[in-house]
Coordinates of C-alpha atoms in Angstrom, one line a residue:
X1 CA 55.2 -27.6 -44.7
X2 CA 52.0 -29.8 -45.5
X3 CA 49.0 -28.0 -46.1
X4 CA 46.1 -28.3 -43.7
X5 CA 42.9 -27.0 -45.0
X6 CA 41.0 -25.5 -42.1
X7 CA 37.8 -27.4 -40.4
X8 CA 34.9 -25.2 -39.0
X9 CA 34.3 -28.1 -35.6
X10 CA 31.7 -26.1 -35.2
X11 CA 29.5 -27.2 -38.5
X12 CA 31.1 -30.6 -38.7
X13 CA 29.9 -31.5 -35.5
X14 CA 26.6 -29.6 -35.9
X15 CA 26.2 -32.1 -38.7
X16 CA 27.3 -35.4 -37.2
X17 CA 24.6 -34.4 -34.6
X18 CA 21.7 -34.1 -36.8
X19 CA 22.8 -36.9 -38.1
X20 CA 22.8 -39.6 -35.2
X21 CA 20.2 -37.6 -33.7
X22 CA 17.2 -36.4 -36.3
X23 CA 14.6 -33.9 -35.0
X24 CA 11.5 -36.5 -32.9
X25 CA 8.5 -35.2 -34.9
X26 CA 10.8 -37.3 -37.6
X27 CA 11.5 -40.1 -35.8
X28 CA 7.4 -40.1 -34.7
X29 CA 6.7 -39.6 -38.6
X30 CA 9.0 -42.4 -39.7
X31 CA 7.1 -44.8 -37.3
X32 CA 3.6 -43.9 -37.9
X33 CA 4.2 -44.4 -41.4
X34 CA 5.9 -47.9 -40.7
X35 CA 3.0 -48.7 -39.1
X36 CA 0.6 -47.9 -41.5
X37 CA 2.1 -49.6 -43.8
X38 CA 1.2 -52.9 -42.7
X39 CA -2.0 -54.4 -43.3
X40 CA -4.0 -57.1 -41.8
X41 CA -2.5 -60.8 -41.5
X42 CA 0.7 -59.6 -42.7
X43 CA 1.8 -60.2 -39.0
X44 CA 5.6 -61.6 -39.0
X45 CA 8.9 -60.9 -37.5
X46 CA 9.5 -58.0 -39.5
X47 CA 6.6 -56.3 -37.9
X48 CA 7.9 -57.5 -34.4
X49 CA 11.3 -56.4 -35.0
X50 CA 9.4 -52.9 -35.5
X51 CA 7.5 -52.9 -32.8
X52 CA 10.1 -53.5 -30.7
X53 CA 12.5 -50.9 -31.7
X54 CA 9.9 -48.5 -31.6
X55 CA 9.3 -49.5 -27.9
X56 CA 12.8 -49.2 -26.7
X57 CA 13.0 -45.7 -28.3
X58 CA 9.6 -44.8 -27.0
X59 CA 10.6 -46.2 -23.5
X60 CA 13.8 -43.6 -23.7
X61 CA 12.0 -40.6 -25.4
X62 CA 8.4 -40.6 -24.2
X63 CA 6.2 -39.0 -26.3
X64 CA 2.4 -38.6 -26.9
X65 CA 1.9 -39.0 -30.2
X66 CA 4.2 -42.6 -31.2
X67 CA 2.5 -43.9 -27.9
X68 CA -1.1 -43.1 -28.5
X69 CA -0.3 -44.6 -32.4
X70 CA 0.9 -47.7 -30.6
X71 CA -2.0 -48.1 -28.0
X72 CA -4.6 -47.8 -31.1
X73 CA -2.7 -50.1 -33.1
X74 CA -3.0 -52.6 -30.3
X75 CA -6.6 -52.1 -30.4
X76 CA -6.9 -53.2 -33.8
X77 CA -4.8 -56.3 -33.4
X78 CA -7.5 -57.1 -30.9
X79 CA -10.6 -56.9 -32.5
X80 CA -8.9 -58.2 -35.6
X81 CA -8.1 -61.8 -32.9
X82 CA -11.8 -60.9 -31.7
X83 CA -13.3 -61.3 -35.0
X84 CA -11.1 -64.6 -36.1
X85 CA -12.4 -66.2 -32.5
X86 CA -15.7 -65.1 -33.0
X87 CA -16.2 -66.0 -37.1
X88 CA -14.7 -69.8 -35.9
X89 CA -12.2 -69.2 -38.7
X90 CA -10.1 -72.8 -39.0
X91 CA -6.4 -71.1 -39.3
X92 CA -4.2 -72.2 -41.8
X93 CA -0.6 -72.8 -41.2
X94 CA -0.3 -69.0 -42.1
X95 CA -2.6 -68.2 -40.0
X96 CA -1.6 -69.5 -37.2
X97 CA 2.4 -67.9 -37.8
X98 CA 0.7 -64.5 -38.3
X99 CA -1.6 -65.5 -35.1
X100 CA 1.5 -66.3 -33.3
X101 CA 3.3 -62.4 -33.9
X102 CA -0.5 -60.9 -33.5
X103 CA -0.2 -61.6 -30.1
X104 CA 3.4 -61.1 -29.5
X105 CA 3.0 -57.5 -30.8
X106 CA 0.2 -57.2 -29.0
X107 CA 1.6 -58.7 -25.9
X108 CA 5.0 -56.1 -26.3
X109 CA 3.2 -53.1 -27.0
X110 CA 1.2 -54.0 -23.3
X111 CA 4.3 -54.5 -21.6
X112 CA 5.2 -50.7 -23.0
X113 CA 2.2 -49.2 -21.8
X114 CA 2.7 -50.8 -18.0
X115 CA 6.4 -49.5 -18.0
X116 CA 4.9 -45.8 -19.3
X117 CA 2.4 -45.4 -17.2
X118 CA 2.2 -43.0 -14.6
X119 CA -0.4 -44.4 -12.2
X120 CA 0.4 -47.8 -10.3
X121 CA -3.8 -49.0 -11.1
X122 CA -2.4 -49.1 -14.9
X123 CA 0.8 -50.6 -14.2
X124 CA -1.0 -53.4 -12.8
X125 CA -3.5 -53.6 -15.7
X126 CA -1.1 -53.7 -18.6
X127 CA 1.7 -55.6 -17.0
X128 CA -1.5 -58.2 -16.6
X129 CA -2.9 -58.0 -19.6
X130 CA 0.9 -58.8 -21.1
X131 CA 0.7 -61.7 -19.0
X132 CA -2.3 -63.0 -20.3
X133 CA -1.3 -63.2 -24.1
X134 CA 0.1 -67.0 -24.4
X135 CA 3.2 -66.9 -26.7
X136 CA 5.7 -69.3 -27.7
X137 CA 8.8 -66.5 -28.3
X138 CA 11.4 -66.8 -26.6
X139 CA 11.5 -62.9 -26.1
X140 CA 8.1 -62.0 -25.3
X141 CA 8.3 -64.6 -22.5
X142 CA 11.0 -62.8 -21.3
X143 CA 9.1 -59.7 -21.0
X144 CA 6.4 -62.0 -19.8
X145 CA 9.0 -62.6 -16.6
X146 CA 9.7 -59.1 -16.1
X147 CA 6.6 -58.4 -15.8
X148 CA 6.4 -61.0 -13.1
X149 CA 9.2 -59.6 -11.3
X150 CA 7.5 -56.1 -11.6
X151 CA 4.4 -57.1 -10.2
X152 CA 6.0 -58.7 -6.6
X153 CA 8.0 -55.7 -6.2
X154 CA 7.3 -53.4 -3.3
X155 CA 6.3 -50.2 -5.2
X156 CA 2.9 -51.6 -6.3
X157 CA 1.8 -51.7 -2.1
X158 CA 1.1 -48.0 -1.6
X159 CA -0.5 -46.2 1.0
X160 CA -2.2 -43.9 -2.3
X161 CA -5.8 -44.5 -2.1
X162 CA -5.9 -44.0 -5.1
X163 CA -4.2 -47.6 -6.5
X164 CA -4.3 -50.8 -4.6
X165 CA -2.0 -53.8 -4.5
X166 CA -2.9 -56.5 -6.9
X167 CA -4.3 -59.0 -4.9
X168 CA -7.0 -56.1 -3.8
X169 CA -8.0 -56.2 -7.3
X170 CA -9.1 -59.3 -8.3
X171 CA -11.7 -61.9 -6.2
X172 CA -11.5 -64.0 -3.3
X173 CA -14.2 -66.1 -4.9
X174 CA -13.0 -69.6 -6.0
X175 CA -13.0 -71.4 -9.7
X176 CA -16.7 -70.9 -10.9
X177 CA -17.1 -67.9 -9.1
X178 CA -17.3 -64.5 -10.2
X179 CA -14.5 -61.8 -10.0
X180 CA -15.8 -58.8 -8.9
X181 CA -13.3 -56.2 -10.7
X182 CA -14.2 -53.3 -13.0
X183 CA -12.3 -55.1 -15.7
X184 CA -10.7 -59.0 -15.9
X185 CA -8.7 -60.1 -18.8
X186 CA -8.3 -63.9 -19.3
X187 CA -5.5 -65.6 -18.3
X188 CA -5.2 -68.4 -21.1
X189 CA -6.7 -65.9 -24.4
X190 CA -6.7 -62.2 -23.4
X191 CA -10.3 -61.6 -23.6
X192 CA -11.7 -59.1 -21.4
X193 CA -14.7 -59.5 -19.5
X194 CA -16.3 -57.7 -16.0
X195 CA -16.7 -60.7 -14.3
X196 CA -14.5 -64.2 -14.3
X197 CA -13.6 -67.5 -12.3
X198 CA -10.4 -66.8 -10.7
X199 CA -7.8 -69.8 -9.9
X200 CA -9.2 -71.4 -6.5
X201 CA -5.6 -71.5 -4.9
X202 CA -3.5 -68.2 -5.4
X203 CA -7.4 -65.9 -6.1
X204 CA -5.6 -63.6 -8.6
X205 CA -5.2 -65.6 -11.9
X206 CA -8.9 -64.9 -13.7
X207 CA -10.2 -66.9 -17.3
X208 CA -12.9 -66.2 -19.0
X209 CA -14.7 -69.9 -18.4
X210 CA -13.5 -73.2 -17.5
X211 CA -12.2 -74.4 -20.8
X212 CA -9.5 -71.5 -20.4
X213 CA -9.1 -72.5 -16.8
X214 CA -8.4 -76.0 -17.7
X215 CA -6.4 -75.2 -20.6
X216 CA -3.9 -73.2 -18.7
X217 CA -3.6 -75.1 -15.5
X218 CA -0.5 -77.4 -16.1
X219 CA 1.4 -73.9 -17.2
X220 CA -0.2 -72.1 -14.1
X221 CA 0.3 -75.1 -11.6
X222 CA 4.8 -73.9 -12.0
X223 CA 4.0 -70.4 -10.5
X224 CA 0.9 -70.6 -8.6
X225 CA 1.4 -70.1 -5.1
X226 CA -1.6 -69.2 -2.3

């Protein structure tokens, strides 16, 4: 007869477990550290590609701690786009590349926040915000139609009084007005201001001042609608 040398099942597939599966403060850990890791203007698609893995596993597994790294990560991409804009920095051809994944980061890690959040108020917000980020990747303008799609759904018109469909949000006032929300983020570059001109047609599309206006009219024009 052949000799079988006996398997404990029970260890082996104990191991192949812990294995596929490692404990989440590890997987948490593992990110953090990837994230710290990179340092200003080293923007590229190796730190998308990160981003973006860390999203769909944060999006599976919720948890506190990779999403509040996220979130202030975001920050910092923001005020580091803040500070270029504000410094009138001329970009190099670098610059513009690391510009270009700045924003799509940015831009995915807002998307991630509107699908995580609990309340329909920051739904709204961050599936906007995402919207606002212009970006010429093919994949973040994906997102950038889901979030479309997310935002005509039903669920967003609630009886709650605590959230209120979109439209409610923004002003009725026409270009050169000013929006009368909380907290506007500019169609055409991001920046957030409390008070904007809104598109004169549809009333929900806000920019910071007319140049933005302008500048994203032709791109607005395909999906504007009153």
């Amino acid at each position: 007869m052949p000799l079988i040398t006996p398997v404990n099942k029970s260890n082996s597939l104990n191991e192949k477990q812990l294995a596929a599966t490692p404990p989440e403060p590890d997987v948490v850990q593992v990110y953090q550290t990837a994230l710290r890791s990179f340092v200003p203007g080293s923007w590229d698609a190796n730190a998308l590609s990160l981003v973006s893995q860390m999203i769909q596993w944060l999006i599976a597994n919720p948890n506190e701690a990779a999403a509040e790294s996220l979130w202030q990560w975001s920050k910092q991409l923001k005020e580091e786009d803040e500070t270029l804009q504000d410094n009138g920095i001329v970009a190099t051809a670098g610059d513009a590349v690391a510009g270009e994944y700045r924003r799509a980061i940015r831009l995915t890690i807002y998307y991630c926040r509107a699908k995580l959040s609990q309340n329909e108020t920051d739904r709204i917000k961050y599936y906007r915000k995402c919207l606002a980020i212009p970006t010429n990747l093919e994949t973040q303008q994906h997102l950038q139609r889901l979030a479309e799609i997310a935002l005509e759904r039903p669920f967003f018109d609630t009886s709650d009084s605590g959230s209120l469909p979109p439209k409610s949000r923004t002003s009725s006032v026409s270009s050169g007005g000013e929006s009368s929300s909380s907290l506007s983020c500019c169609a055409n570059c991001g920046m957030e201001k409390r008070a904007m001109p809104v598109c004169a047609r549809c009333k929900s599309r806000a920019y910071c001042n007319m140049r933005c206006l302008k500048a994203d009219k032709a791109k607005h024009e395909l999906t504007c609608s009153k």
